[in-house]
GROMACS .gro file of N, CA, C and O in nm:
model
  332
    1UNK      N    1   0.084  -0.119   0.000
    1UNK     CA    2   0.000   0.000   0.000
    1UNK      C    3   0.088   0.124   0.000
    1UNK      O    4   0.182   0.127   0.079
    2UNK      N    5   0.068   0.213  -0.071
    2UNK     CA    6   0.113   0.334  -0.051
    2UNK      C    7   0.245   0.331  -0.110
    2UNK      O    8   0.315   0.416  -0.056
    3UNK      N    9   0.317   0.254  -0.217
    3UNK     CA   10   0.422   0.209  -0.280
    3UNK      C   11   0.511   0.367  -0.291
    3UNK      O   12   0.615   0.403  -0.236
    4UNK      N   13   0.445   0.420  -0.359
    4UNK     CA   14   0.508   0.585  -0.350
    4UNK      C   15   0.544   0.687  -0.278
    4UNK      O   16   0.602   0.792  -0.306
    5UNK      N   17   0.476   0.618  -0.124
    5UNK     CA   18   0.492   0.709  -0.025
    5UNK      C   19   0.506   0.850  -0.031
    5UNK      O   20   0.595   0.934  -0.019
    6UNK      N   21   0.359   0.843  -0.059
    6UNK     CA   22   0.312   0.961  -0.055
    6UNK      C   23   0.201   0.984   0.077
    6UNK      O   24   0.159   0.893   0.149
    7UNK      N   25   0.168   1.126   0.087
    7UNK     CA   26   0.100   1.167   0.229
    7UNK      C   27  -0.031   1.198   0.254
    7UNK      O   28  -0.091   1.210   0.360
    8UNK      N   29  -0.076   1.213   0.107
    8UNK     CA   30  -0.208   1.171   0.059
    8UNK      C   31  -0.199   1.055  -0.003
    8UNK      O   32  -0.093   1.009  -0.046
    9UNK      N   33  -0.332   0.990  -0.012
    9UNK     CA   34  -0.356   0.852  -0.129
    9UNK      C   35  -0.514   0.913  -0.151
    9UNK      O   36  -0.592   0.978  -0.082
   10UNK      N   37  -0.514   0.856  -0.286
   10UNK     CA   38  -0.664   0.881  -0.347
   10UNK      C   39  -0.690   0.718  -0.389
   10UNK      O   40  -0.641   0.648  -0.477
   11UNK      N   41  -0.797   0.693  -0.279
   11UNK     CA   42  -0.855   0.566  -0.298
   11UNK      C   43  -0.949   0.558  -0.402
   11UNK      O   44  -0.985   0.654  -0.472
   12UNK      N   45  -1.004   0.394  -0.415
   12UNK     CA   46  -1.070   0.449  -0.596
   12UNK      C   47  -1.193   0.337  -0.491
   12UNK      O   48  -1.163   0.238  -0.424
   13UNK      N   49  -1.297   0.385  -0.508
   13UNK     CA   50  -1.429   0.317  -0.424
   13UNK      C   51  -1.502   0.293  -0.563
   13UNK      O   52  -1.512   0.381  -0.648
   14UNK      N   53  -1.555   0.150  -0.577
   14UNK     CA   54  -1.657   0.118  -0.619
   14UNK      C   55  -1.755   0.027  -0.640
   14UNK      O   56  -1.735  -0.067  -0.562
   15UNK      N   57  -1.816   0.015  -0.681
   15UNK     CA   58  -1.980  -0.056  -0.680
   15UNK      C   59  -2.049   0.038  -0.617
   15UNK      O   60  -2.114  -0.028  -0.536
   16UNK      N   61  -2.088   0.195  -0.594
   16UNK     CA   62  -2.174   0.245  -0.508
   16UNK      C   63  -2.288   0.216  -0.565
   16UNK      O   64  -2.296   0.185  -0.684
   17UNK      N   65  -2.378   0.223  -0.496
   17UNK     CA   66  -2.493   0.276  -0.525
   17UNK      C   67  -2.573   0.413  -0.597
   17UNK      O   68  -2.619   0.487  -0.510
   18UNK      N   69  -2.589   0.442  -0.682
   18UNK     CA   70  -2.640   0.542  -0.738
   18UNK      C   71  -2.756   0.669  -0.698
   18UNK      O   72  -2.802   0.763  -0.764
   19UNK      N   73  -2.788   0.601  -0.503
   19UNK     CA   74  -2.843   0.652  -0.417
   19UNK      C   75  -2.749   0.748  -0.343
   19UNK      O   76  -2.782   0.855  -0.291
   20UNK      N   77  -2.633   0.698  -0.346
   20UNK     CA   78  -2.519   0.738  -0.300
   20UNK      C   79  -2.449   0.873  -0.294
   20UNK      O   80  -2.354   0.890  -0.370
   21UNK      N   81  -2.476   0.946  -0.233
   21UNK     CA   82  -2.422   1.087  -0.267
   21UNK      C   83  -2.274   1.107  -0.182
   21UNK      O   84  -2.232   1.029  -0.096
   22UNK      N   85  -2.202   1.244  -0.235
   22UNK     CA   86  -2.077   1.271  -0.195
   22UNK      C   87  -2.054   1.332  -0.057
   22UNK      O   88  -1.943   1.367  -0.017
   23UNK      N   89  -2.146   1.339   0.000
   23UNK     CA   90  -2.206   1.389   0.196
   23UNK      C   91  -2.179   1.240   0.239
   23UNK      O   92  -2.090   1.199   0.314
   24UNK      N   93  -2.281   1.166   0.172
   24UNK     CA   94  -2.252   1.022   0.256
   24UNK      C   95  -2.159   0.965   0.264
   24UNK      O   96  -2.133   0.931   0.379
   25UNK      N   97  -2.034   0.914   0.134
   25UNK     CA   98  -1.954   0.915   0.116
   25UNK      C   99  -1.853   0.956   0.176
   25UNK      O  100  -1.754   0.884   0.186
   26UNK      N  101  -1.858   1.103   0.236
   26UNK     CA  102  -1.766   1.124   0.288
   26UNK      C  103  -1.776   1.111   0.473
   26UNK      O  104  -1.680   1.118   0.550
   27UNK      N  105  -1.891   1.096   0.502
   27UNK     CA  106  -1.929   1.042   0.630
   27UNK      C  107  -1.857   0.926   0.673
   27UNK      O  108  -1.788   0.908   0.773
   28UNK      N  109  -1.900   0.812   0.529
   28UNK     CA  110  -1.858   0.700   0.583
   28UNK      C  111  -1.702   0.692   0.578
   28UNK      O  112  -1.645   0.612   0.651
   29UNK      N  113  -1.620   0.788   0.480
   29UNK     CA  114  -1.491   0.762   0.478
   29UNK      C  115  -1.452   0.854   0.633
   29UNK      O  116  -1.381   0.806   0.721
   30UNK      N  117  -1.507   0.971   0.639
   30UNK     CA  118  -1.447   1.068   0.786
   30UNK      C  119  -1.454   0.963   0.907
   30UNK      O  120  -1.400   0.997   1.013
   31UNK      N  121  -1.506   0.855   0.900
   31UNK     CA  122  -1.517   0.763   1.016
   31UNK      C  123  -1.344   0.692   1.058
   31UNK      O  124  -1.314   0.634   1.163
   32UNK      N  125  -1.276   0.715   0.967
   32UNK     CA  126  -1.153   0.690   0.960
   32UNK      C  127  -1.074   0.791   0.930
   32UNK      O  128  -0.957   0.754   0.917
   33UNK      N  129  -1.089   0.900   0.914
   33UNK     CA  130  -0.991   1.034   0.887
   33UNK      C  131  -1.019   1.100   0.839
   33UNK      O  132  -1.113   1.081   0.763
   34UNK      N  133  -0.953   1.239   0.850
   34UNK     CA  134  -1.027   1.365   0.762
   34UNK      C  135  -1.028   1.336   0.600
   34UNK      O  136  -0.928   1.287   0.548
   35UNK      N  137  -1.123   1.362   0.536
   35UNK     CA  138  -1.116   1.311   0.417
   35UNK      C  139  -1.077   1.460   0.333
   35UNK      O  140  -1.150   1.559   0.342
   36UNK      N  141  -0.943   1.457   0.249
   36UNK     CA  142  -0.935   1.597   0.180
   36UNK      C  143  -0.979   1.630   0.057
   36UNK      O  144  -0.977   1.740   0.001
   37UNK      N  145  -1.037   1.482   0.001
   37UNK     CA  146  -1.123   1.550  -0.159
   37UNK      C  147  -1.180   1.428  -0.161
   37UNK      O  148  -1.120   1.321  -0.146
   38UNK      N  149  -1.295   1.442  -0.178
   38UNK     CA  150  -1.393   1.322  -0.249
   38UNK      C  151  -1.400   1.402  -0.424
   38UNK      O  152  -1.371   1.520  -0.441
   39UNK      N  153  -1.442   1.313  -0.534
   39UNK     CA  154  -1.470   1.307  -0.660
   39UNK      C  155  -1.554   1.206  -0.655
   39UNK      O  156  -1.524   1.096  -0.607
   40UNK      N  157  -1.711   1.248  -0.722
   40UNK     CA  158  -1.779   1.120  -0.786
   40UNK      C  159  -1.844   1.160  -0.940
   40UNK      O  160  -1.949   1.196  -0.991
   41UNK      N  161  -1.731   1.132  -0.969
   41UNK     CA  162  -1.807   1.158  -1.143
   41UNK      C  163  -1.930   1.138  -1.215
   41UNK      O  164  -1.962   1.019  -1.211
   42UNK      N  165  -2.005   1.206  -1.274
   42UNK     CA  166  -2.185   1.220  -1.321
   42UNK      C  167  -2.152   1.184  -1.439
   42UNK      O  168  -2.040   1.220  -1.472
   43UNK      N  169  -2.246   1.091  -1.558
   43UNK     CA  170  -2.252   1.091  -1.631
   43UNK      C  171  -2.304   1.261  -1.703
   43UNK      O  172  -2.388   1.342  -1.665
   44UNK      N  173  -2.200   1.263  -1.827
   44UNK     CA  174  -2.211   1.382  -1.882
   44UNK      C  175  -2.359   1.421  -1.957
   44UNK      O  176  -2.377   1.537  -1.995
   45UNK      N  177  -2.457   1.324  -1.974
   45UNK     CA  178  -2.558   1.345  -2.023
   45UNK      C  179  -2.695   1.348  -1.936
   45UNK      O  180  -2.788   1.428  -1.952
   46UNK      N  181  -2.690   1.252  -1.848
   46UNK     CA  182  -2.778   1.281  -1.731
   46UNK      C  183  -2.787   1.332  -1.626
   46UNK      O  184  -2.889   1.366  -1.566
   47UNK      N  185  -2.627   1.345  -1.579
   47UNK     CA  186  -2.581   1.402  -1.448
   47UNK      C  187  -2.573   1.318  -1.327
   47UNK      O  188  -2.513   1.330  -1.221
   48UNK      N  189  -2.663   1.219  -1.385
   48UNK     CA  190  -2.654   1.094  -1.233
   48UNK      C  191  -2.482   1.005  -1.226
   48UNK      O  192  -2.386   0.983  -1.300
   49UNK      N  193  -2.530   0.975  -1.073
   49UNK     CA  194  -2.383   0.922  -1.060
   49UNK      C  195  -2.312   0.779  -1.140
   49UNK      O  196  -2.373   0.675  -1.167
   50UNK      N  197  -2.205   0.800  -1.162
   50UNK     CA  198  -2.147   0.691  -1.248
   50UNK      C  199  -2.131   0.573  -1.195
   50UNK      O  200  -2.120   0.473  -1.266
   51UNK      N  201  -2.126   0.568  -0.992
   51UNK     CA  202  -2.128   0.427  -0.926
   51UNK      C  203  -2.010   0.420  -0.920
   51UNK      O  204  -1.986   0.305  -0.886
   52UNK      N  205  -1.898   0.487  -0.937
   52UNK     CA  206  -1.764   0.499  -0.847
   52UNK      C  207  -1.716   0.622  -0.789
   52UNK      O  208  -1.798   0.714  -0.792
   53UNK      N  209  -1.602   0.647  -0.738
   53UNK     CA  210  -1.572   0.783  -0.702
   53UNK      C  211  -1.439   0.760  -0.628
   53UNK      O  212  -1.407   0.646  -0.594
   54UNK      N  213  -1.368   0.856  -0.605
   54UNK     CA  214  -1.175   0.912  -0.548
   54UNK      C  215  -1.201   0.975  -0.430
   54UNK      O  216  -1.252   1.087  -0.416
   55UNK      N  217  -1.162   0.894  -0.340
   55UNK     CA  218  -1.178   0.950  -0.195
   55UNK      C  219  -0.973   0.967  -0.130
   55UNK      O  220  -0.887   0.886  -0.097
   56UNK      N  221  -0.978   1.079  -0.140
   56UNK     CA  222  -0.857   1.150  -0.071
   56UNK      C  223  -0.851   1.147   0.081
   56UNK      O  224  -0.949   1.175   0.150
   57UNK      N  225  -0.678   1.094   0.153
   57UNK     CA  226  -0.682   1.064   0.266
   57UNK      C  227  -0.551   1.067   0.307
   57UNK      O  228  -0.465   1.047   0.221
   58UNK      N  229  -0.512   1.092   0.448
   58UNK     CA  230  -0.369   1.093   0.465
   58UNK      C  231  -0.368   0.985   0.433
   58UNK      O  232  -0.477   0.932   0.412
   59UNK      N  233  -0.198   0.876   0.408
   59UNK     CA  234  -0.220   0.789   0.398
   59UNK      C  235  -0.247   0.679   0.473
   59UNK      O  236  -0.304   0.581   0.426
   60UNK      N  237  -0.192   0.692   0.640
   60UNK     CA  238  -0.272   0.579   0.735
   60UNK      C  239  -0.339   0.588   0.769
   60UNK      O  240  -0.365   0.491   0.840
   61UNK      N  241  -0.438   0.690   0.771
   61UNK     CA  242  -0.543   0.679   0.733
   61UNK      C  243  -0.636   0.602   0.619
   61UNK      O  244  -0.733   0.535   0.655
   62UNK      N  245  -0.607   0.614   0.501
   62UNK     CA  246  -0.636   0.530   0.397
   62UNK      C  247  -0.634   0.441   0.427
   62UNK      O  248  -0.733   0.370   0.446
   63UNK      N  249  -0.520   0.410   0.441
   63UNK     CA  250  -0.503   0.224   0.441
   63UNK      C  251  -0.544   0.143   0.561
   63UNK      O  252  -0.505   0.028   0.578
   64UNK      N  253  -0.640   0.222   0.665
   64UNK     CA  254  -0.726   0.176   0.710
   64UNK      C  255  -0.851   0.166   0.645
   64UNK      O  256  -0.914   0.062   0.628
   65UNK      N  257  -0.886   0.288   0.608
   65UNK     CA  258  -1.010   0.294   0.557
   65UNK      C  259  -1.030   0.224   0.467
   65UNK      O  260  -1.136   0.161   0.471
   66UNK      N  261  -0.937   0.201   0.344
   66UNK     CA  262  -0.913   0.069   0.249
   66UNK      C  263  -0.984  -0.070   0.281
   66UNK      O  264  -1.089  -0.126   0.249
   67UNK      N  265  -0.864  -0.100   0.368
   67UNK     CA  266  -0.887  -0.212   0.424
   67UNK      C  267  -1.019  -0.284   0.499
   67UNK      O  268  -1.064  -0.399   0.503
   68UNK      N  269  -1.054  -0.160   0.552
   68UNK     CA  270  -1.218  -0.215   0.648
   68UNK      C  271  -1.331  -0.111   0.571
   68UNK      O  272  -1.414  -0.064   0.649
   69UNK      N  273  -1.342  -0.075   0.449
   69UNK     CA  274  -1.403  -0.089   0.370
   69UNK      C  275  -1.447  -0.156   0.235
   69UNK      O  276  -1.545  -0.133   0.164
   70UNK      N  277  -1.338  -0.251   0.222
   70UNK     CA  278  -1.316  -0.301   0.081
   70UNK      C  279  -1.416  -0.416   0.120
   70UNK      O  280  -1.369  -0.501   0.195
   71UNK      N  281  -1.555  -0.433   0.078
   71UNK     CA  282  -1.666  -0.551   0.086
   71UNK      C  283  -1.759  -0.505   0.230
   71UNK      O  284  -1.852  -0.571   0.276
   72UNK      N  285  -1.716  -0.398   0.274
   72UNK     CA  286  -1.832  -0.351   0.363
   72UNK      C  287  -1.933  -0.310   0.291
   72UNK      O  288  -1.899  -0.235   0.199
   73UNK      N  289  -2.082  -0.339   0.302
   73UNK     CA  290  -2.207  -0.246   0.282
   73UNK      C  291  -2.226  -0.135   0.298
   73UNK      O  292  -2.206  -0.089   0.410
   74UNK      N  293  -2.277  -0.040   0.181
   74UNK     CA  294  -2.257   0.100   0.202
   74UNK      C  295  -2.412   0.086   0.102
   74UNK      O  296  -2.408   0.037  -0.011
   75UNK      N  297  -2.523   0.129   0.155
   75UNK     CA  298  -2.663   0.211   0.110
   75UNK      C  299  -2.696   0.089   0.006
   75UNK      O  300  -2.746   0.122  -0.102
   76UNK      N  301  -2.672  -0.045   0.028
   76UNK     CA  302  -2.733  -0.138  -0.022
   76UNK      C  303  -2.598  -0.264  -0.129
   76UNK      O  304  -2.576  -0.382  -0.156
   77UNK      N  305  -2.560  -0.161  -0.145
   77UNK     CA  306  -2.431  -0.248  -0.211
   77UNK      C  307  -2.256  -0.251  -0.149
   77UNK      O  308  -2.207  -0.157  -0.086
   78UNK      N  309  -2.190  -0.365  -0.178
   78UNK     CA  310  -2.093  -0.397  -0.148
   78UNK      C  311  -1.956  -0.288  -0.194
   78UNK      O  312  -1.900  -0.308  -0.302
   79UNK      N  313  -1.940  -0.246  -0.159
   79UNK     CA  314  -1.790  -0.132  -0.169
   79UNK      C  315  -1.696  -0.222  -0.243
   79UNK      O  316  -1.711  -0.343  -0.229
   80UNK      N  317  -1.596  -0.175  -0.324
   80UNK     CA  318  -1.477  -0.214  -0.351
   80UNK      C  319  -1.392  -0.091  -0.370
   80UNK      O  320  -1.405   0.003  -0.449
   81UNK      N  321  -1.295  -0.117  -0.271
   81UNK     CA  322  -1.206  -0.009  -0.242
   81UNK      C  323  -1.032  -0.049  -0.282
   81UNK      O  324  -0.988  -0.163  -0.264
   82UNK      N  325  -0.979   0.023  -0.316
   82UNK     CA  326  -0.860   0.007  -0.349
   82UNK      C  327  -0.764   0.118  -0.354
   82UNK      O  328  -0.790   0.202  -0.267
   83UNK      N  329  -0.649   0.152  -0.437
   83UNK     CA  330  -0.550   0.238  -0.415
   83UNK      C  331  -0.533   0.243  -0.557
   83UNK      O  332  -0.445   0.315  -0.606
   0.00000   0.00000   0.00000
């Protein structure tokens, strides 16, 4: 984790839910550290969410949050979280 050692990591979350907004998102990631940028990209034609998104984090932080989010339930579907 964190091969680059760097002091941020931008985790890559997905399977959300499309219920899923970037408040909640960042709730569930602040449960593990200040979160410094969420991104959840909208499709360019409808605006609804695309069902992934870049959640910014120190990094041990992250790689907690990684870790005990990657297959946790989040608003009906299974998370997949990574680096």
């Amino acid at each position: 984790f964190n091969a680059s050692n760097r002091e941020i990591v931008k985790l890559y979350v997905g399977n959300l839910s499309y219920d899923t907004d970037e408040a909640r998102l960042k709730e569930h990631f602040g449960t593990f550290g200040e979160v410094t940028d969420c991104f959840m990209p909208t499709h360019r034609e409808t605006g609804r969410p695309r069902g992934f998104a870049f959640v910014s984090m120190k990094a041990a932080e992250a790689e907690e949050a990684c870790s005990k989010s990657n297959g946790m339930e989040l608003d009906g579907r299974t998370l997949r979280v990574n680096e």
